[in-house]
Coordinates of C-alpha atoms in Angstrom, one line a residue:
M25 CA 0.0 0.2 0.0
L26 CA 3.2 2.4 0.0
D27 CA 4.1 1.8 -3.2
K28 CA 1.0 2.4 -4.2
Y29 CA 0.3 6.0 -2.2
T30 CA 4.7 6.4 -3.4
N31 CA 3.5 6.2 -7.1
A32 CA 0.5 8.5 -7.1
L33 CA 2.4 11.1 -5.3
I34 CA 5.1 10.7 -7.7
S35 CA 2.8 10.8 -10.8
F36 CA 0.9 14.2 -9.3
G37 CA 4.4 16.0 -9.4
L38 CA 5.4 15.3 -12.5
G39 CA 2.4 16.2 -13.8
F40 CA 2.5 19.5 -12.3
I41 CA 5.9 20.0 -13.4
L42 CA 4.9 19.3 -16.7
M43 CA 2.1 21.8 -16.5
W44 CA 4.6 24.5 -14.9
L45 CA 7.1 23.9 -18.0
S46 CA 4.5 23.9 -21.0
E47 CA 3.0 27.5 -19.7
A48 CA 6.9 28.6 -19.3
T49 CA 7.4 27.6 -23.0
E50 CA 3.9 29.4 -23.8
A51 CA 4.7 32.5 -22.4
H52 CA 8.0 32.8 -23.4
V53 CA 6.7 32.0 -26.5
N54 CA 4.3 34.8 -26.8
Y55 CA 7.1 37.7 -25.4
T56 CA 9.3 36.6 -28.2
T57 CA 6.5 37.2 -30.7
K58 CA 5.3 40.4 -29.0
P59 CA 5.9 43.7 -31.1
R60 CA 9.8 44.9 -30.2
V61 CA 13.0 47.5 -31.5
V62 CA 15.6 45.2 -32.8
L63 CA 19.1 46.5 -32.8
P64 CA 21.7 45.8 -35.5
P65 CA 24.0 42.4 -34.3
N66 CA 27.4 45.1 -33.7
Y67 CA 25.1 48.0 -32.0
V68 CA 26.8 47.8 -28.9
K69 CA 29.9 47.7 -30.2
E70 CA 29.2 51.1 -32.0
I71 CA 30.4 54.0 -30.1
R72 CA 30.2 56.9 -33.6
P73 CA 27.1 58.8 -33.8
P74 CA 24.1 57.7 -36.3
S75 CA 25.1 59.8 -38.9
Q76 CA 26.3 59.5 -42.4
K77 CA 29.8 59.8 -42.8
G78 CA 31.4 63.4 -42.8
S79 CA 27.8 65.0 -41.5
P80 CA 27.2 65.5 -37.6
V81 CA 24.3 64.6 -36.2
I82 CA 21.9 67.1 -35.6
V83 CA 20.1 67.3 -32.0
D84 CA 17.4 69.5 -31.1
F85 CA 17.8 70.8 -27.7
S86 CA 14.7 72.7 -25.4
I87 CA 14.3 73.8 -22.2
F88 CA 11.3 74.6 -20.2
V89 CA 12.0 76.5 -17.0
V90 CA 9.6 75.6 -13.8
D91 CA 11.6 77.6 -11.4
I92 CA 14.0 79.5 -10.2
N93 CA 13.9 79.6 -6.5
S94 CA 17.3 80.7 -5.7
I95 CA 19.6 83.4 -6.3
N96 CA 22.8 83.6 -4.3
V97 CA 24.3 87.8 -4.6
E98 CA 26.8 85.8 -2.0
D99 CA 28.2 83.1 -4.0
M100 CA 26.9 84.3 -7.2
D101 CA 24.9 81.4 -8.5
F102 CA 21.0 80.6 -8.9
R103 CA 18.8 77.5 -9.4
V104 CA 16.6 76.7 -11.4
D105 CA 14.5 73.5 -11.8
M106 CA 13.7 72.6 -15.3
F107 CA 12.4 70.1 -18.2
I108 CA 15.3 69.0 -20.5
H109 CA 14.5 67.7 -24.1
Q110 CA 16.8 66.2 -26.6
R111 CA 15.6 64.9 -30.2
W112 CA 17.7 63.7 -32.5
M113 CA 17.3 60.5 -35.4
E114 CA 18.6 57.0 -34.9
S115 CA 18.3 55.4 -37.8
R116 CA 20.0 51.9 -37.3
L117 CA 17.0 51.2 -35.4
E118 CA 14.3 48.8 -37.0
I119 CA 11.0 49.1 -35.9
S120 CA 8.0 46.9 -36.0
D121 CA 5.0 48.8 -36.7
D122 CA 2.9 46.5 -34.4
I123 CA 4.5 48.5 -31.7
F124 CA 2.3 51.8 -32.3
E125 CA -1.2 51.7 -31.3
E126 CA -3.8 52.5 -34.1
G127 CA -3.6 56.1 -35.1
D128 CA -0.3 56.9 -32.7
D129 CA 3.1 57.3 -34.5
Y130 CA 4.9 57.4 -31.5
V131 CA 5.3 55.0 -28.3
T132 CA 6.9 55.5 -25.0
L133 CA 9.4 53.4 -24.0
L134 CA 11.1 52.2 -20.8
P135 CA 13.7 54.5 -19.4
E136 CA 16.3 51.7 -19.3
F137 CA 16.0 51.6 -23.1
F138 CA 17.5 54.8 -23.3
D139 CA 20.9 52.8 -21.8
N140 CA 21.0 50.8 -24.9
L141 CA 21.0 53.3 -27.3
W142 CA 23.6 56.1 -28.6
Q143 CA 22.6 59.0 -26.6
P144 CA 24.8 62.6 -26.5
D145 CA 26.6 63.6 -24.0
P146 CA 25.5 67.5 -22.7
Y147 CA 26.6 69.6 -19.7
F148 CA 26.3 72.9 -18.5
L149 CA 29.3 74.0 -18.9
N150 CA 29.0 76.5 -16.0
S151 CA 27.1 74.6 -13.4
K152 CA 28.4 74.0 -10.4
I153 CA 25.5 71.0 -9.5
A154 CA 23.5 69.5 -12.0
E155 CA 21.3 66.5 -11.1
I156 CA 18.0 64.3 -12.4
A157 CA 15.2 64.6 -10.0
T158 CA 14.2 61.4 -8.6
L159 CA 11.7 60.3 -6.1
T160 CA 11.1 57.1 -6.4
H161 CA 12.4 56.9 -9.5
K162 CA 14.1 59.1 -12.4
F163 CA 12.2 61.6 -14.4
T164 CA 13.0 60.3 -17.8
S165 CA 11.1 58.9 -21.0
V166 CA 12.0 57.9 -24.0
T167 CA 9.9 58.5 -26.8
L168 CA 10.3 56.8 -30.3
Y169 CA 8.3 57.9 -33.5
K170 CA 8.0 56.0 -36.8
N171 CA 10.7 58.0 -38.5
K172 CA 13.2 56.9 -36.2
T173 CA 13.3 59.8 -34.0
V174 CA 14.5 59.2 -30.9
R175 CA 13.2 62.1 -28.1
Y176 CA 14.5 62.3 -24.4
A177 CA 13.0 64.3 -21.5
A178 CA 14.1 64.8 -18.0
R179 CA 13.5 66.6 -14.9
M180 CA 16.1 67.9 -13.4
H181 CA 17.7 71.1 -11.5
A182 CA 21.1 72.9 -11.5
I183 CA 23.1 75.4 -9.3
I184 CA 24.6 77.9 -12.1
A185 CA 27.4 80.2 -11.6
C186 CA 26.9 83.4 -12.9
Q187 CA 29.3 86.6 -12.8
M188 CA 27.5 89.0 -11.5
D189 CA 28.5 93.1 -11.5
F190 CA 27.3 95.1 -8.3
Q191 CA 28.3 98.3 -9.7
L192 CA 25.0 99.8 -10.2
Y193 CA 23.6 98.2 -7.1
P194 CA 20.7 98.3 -6.4
M195 CA 19.1 98.8 -9.4
D196 CA 22.1 96.6 -10.8
I197 CA 20.7 94.2 -13.9
Q198 CA 22.3 90.2 -13.6
V199 CA 22.8 88.4 -16.9
C200 CA 23.5 85.1 -16.4
P201 CA 23.9 82.6 -19.1
I202 CA 23.9 79.0 -19.3
Y203 CA 26.1 77.3 -21.6
I204 CA 25.2 74.0 -23.1
E205 CA 27.4 71.8 -25.1
S206 CA 28.5 68.2 -26.1
F207 CA 31.3 66.8 -23.5
S208 CA 33.2 64.1 -26.2
S209 CA 31.7 65.1 -29.6
N210 CA 32.7 67.2 -31.5
N211 CA 31.2 69.7 -34.2
Q212 CA 32.1 67.3 -36.6
K213 CA 30.0 64.5 -35.0
V214 CA 27.7 66.1 -33.1
K215 CA 25.3 69.6 -33.7
L216 CA 23.7 71.0 -31.0
R217 CA 20.7 73.4 -32.1
W218 CA 17.7 74.8 -30.3
S219 CA 14.5 72.9 -31.0
A220 CA 13.2 74.3 -34.4
D221 CA 9.6 74.6 -33.8
G222 CA 10.5 77.9 -31.8
N223 CA 9.9 76.7 -28.3
G224 CA 14.0 76.3 -27.2
A225 CA 13.8 77.8 -23.7
T226 CA 10.3 79.0 -22.6
L227 CA 9.4 80.3 -18.8
N228 CA 6.8 79.6 -16.7
P229 CA 4.2 82.0 -17.1
E230 CA 3.7 81.7 -13.3
L231 CA 7.2 82.3 -12.3
K232 CA 7.6 85.0 -10.2
L233 CA 10.5 86.3 -8.4
L234 CA 10.8 88.2 -5.0
Q235 CA 13.2 90.5 -6.1
Y236 CA 14.0 90.6 -9.6
N237 CA 11.9 90.9 -12.7
L238 CA 12.6 88.0 -14.6
G239 CA 13.1 89.3 -18.5
P240 CA 12.7 87.3 -21.9
L241 CA 15.6 84.7 -22.5
E242 CA 18.1 85.5 -24.9
L243 CA 18.8 82.2 -26.9
E244 CA 22.3 81.9 -29.0
E245 CA 24.2 79.1 -31.6
S246 CA 28.2 79.4 -31.6
D247 CA 30.9 77.2 -32.3
G248 CA 33.8 77.8 -30.4
Y249 CA 37.3 76.1 -29.3
M250 CA 37.7 74.3 -26.3
P251 CA 41.7 74.2 -25.1
E252 CA 41.1 71.9 -22.3
K253 CA 39.6 69.9 -24.8
V254 CA 41.6 70.5 -28.1
G255 CA 38.9 70.6 -30.4
N256 CA 35.7 73.0 -31.5
F257 CA 32.6 71.8 -30.1
S258 CA 28.9 73.2 -30.3
R259 CA 27.7 75.4 -27.9
L260 CA 24.0 76.2 -26.8
T261 CA 23.3 79.5 -25.2
V262 CA 20.2 80.5 -23.1
Y263 CA 20.6 84.2 -21.3
F264 CA 18.6 85.0 -17.7
R265 CA 18.1 88.5 -17.2
F266 CA 17.4 89.8 -13.4
E267 CA 16.6 93.2 -12.8
R268 CA 16.3 94.3 -9.3
Q269 CA 13.3 96.0 -8.3
I270 CA 13.6 99.4 -6.6
G271 CA 10.9 99.1 -4.9
H272 CA 11.8 97.4 -1.6
H273 CA 15.4 100.0 -1.6
L274 CA 13.0 102.9 -1.8
I275 CA 10.9 101.8 1.1
Q276 CA 13.8 100.4 3.3
T277 CA 16.2 102.6 2.2
F278 CA 16.5 105.7 0.2
A279 CA 13.0 107.3 1.7
P280 CA 14.4 106.8 5.3
S281 CA 18.3 108.3 4.6
S282 CA 16.7 110.9 2.6
L283 CA 14.6 112.0 5.9
V284 CA 17.0 111.3 8.4
V285 CA 18.6 113.8 6.5
M286 CA 16.3 116.1 6.2
L287 CA 16.3 116.1 10.1
S288 CA 19.6 117.3 10.5
W289 CA 18.8 120.7 8.8
F290 CA 16.6 121.2 11.7
S291 CA 19.9 122.2 14.3
F292 CA 20.0 125.4 12.0
W293 CA 17.0 126.7 13.7
L294 CA 18.1 126.0 17.2
G295 CA 20.1 128.4 18.6
L296 CA 23.4 128.1 21.0
D297 CA 21.3 128.3 24.1
A298 CA 20.3 124.5 22.9
I299 CA 23.7 123.3 22.8
P300 CA 22.6 119.7 24.2
G301 CA 19.6 119.6 21.9
R302 CA 21.2 120.4 18.7
V303 CA 24.1 117.9 19.4
T304 CA 22.1 114.9 20.2
L305 CA 20.0 115.7 17.3
L306 CA 23.3 115.6 15.2
V307 CA 24.6 112.4 16.5
T308 CA 21.8 110.7 16.6
C309 CA 21.5 111.0 13.2
M310 CA 24.7 110.1 11.9
L311 CA 24.6 107.1 14.1
T312 CA 21.4 106.2 12.0
L313 CA 23.1 106.2 8.8
V314 CA 25.7 104.2 10.1
T315 CA 23.3 101.5 11.4
M316 CA 21.4 101.8 8.5
F317 CA 23.9 101.3 5.7
T318 CA 25.6 98.7 8.1
G319 CA 22.6 96.3 7.6
L320 CA 22.4 96.9 4.2
R321 CA 26.0 95.9 3.4
A322 CA 25.1 92.5 5.1
D323 CA 23.4 91.7 1.9
I324 CA 25.9 92.2 -1.0
P325 CA 29.2 90.7 -0.8
P326 CA 32.3 92.5 0.2
V327 CA 33.3 93.8 -3.8
A328 CA 36.2 95.8 -4.3
Y329 CA 34.8 98.7 -6.0
V330 CA 32.4 101.6 -5.6
K331 CA 28.4 100.7 -5.9
A332 CA 25.9 102.8 -6.7
L333 CA 24.1 102.9 -3.1
D334 CA 27.9 103.5 -1.6
L335 CA 27.8 107.0 -3.3
W336 CA 24.4 107.7 -1.4
M337 CA 25.9 106.2 1.6
A338 CA 28.5 108.8 1.4
G339 CA 26.2 111.8 0.1
C340 CA 23.7 110.8 3.1
M341 CA 26.5 110.8 5.6
V342 CA 28.7 114.0 4.4
S343 CA 25.7 116.1 4.8
V344 CA 25.3 115.4 8.2
F345 CA 29.0 115.6 9.3
A346 CA 28.5 118.5 7.3
A347 CA 25.9 119.7 9.7
L348 CA 28.3 118.9 12.8
A349 CA 31.3 120.5 11.1
E350 CA 29.3 123.8 10.9
F351 CA 28.0 123.2 14.4
V352 CA 31.5 123.1 15.4
V353 CA 32.2 126.5 13.7
V354 CA 29.6 128.6 15.2
K355 CA 30.1 127.3 18.2
V356 CA 34.1 129.1 18.4
L357 CA 32.7 131.9 16.8
D358 CA 30.7 132.4 19.4
V359 CA 33.5 131.4 21.8
Q360 CA 35.5 134.7 20.0
Y361 CA 32.5 136.8 20.2
Q362 CA 31.6 136.1 24.1
Y363 CA 35.4 137.0 25.1
Q364 CA 35.4 140.3 22.9
V365 CA 32.4 141.6 24.6
N366 CA 33.6 140.7 28.0
R367 CA 36.7 142.6 27.5
I368 CA 34.9 145.5 26.0
P369 CA 35.0 147.3 29.6
K370 CA 38.3 146.5 30.6
V371 CA 39.9 148.3 27.3
L372 CA 37.2 151.4 27.1
P373 CA 38.9 153.9 29.1
M374 CA 41.8 153.5 27.9
R375 CA 40.3 154.1 24.4
I376 CA 38.7 157.2 25.8
S377 CA 41.9 158.7 27.5
N378 CA 43.8 158.2 23.7
M379 CA 41.3 160.0 21.9
E380 CA 40.8 163.0 24.3
K381 CA 44.7 163.1 23.8
G382 CA 43.9 163.8 20.4
Q383 CA 44.8 160.4 19.0
C384 CA 42.1 159.7 16.8
A385 CA 42.0 155.2 16.3
T386 CA 39.1 153.7 14.0
M387 CA 36.5 151.9 16.3
A388 CA 35.3 147.8 15.6
S389 CA 31.9 147.4 16.5
W390 CA 30.9 145.8 19.4
E391 CA 28.0 144.1 21.4
G392 CA 25.3 147.1 22.2
G393 CA 26.5 149.5 18.9
A394 CA 29.8 150.8 17.8
V395 CA 31.9 152.9 20.9
R396 CA 33.0 156.9 19.4
S397 CA 34.6 159.6 21.3
R398 CA 33.0 161.7 22.8
K399 CA 34.3 164.7 20.5
A400 CA 34.4 163.0 17.4
T401 CA 32.4 164.0 14.4
Q402 CA 31.5 162.1 12.2
T403 CA 31.0 164.4 8.4
P404 CA 29.8 162.8 5.1
T405 CA 32.4 162.5 2.0
T406 CA 31.5 160.5 -0.9
P407 CA 29.3 158.0 -0.8
G408 CA 30.3 154.8 0.7
Q409 CA 33.0 156.4 3.1
T410 CA 32.6 158.6 6.4
S411 CA 35.4 160.3 8.3
L412 CA 36.1 160.6 12.0
Q413 CA 37.3 164.1 12.9
G414 CA 38.8 164.5 16.6
N415 CA 40.7 167.2 18.1
G416 CA 42.4 169.2 14.7
G417 CA 43.1 165.6 13.4
P418 CA 42.4 164.9 9.7
P419 CA 39.4 162.7 8.7
K420 CA 40.1 159.3 8.0
P421 CA 37.8 157.3 5.9
A422 CA 36.0 154.0 7.7
R423 CA 35.4 150.4 6.6
R424 CA 34.0 147.8 7.1
Q425 CA 35.5 145.1 8.9
S426 CA 36.8 141.5 7.3
L427 CA 34.5 138.4 6.6
L428 CA 36.7 137.2 9.2
S429 CA 35.4 139.2 11.9
V430 CA 32.9 137.3 14.9
A431 CA 30.6 140.8 14.7
W432 CA 30.5 143.9 12.7
T433 CA 28.3 146.8 12.2
D434 CA 26.7 147.1 8.5
T435 CA 27.1 150.5 7.4
D436 CA 24.0 150.8 4.9
T437 CA 21.7 149.4 7.4
G438 CA 22.9 150.2 10.7
V439 CA 22.4 146.7 11.8
E440 CA 24.8 144.6 13.8
K441 CA 26.0 141.6 12.2
I442 CA 27.0 138.7 14.1
M443 CA 29.3 136.0 12.3
W444 CA 27.6 132.6 13.6
R445 CA 24.3 133.5 13.0
E446 CA 24.8 134.4 9.4
I447 CA 26.1 131.4 8.5
D448 CA 23.0 129.8 10.3
K449 CA 21.1 131.3 8.5
V450 CA 22.6 130.7 5.6
S451 CA 23.5 127.0 6.1
R452 CA 19.4 126.7 6.5
A453 CA 19.5 127.3 2.6
V454 CA 23.2 125.9 1.5
F455 CA 22.8 122.6 2.7
P456 CA 19.1 121.5 1.2
I457 CA 20.1 123.0 -2.3
L458 CA 23.6 120.9 -2.2
F459 CA 21.8 117.8 -0.8
F460 CA 19.1 118.3 -3.9
V461 CA 21.5 119.0 -6.3
F462 CA 23.4 115.6 -5.3
V463 CA 20.0 113.4 -5.5
L464 CA 19.4 115.7 -9.2
L465 CA 22.5 114.1 -10.4
Y466 CA 22.1 111.1 -8.4
W467 CA 19.4 109.4 -10.0
P468 CA 19.2 110.6 -13.7
I469 CA 23.3 108.9 -14.0
L470 CA 21.6 106.0 -12.3
L471 CA 18.6 105.8 -14.9
M472 CA 20.6 106.3 -17.6
K473 CA 23.6 103.4 -16.7
S474 CA 21.4 101.2 -15.4
S475 CA 18.8 101.7 -18.5

């Protein structure tokens, strides 16, 4: 009985094995009879491009920019996310028409199929990092057309180096190119060109940048000699134009600094009897400007040349510093004036005694009016001249004191003029005029150069 069960078990096992083999054979036959793309027997060994001898293979290239999410002025680069498309003719393929669905002239193949094909090797010449985006797999696809055209698409992101110029900052315009060329095939074998359908490089219409206005892309095709690769290579170039928005800096920089400069002019209306308030106002304005511009300089790299913002900083700080220097000058003149006023009671008796002896001298004007001799008489002479006549002394022409005097009397009006007060009056008009002239020169020149 044991042999009976053993034979039954063996028979069942053999039947199962035979059934599995038949199904596997049928599946293999069905797989081999499915439509497929056939490569030449020696295709794997061929490394030359699929073109006629003496003529390069044409590779159409196109870019769709999805996002530009970082413009780093310190490292002078920017990050761009994009779709890239390459299209070329692979004449060595043998394609079965059965692989195309009815009404379609193309079929999408697995990305692994791309590894078995000849493929161009373009790269970004000025990229720091360039890689295909991945989630669970690489975002790539291969499309094959009936006319043996291969279209490769991939989603990738790259960090592109850009030589930026900040001379016109904060109204600078950065033009950043992306150079694309074949790495190993020169222009005799591979010719890169922008897509002929007019979509060589396209921007996402919803793309917006925080601090820049992005201008239209400019495309260029060229051939250049590469000494590191010893040959002429086909090159594609797309230029990104980043124009900095001035609105942020008008609100955060130019308007506040202008108000601080105007605030410093109020010190000209404060007399010297308010010395603490005047000094506090000017010093506070200076410290405010220093603090403001120190924070702004942290936003851009320390460059060796002078920027437009540096000129504005210098103009504002010089204006406030000049107001502070004007205060020092008028204070020194006031000290000299007070010294001469306090010296009058000691000098006056000696001068009166000398005049009584017949010695006529021209008196300077002091606080309270000009001091004259009791015996001196003033007789008019020619217009603009006066004479002082003492005891038999000859008349002598009087003249105004030099501008270096701390006080004088205007002979036309008879009003006493004090030097420090006159300087304050003149400064109330001169300082605003000079600053407005600076503004009128600064902005037209800056706008003209930035345009």
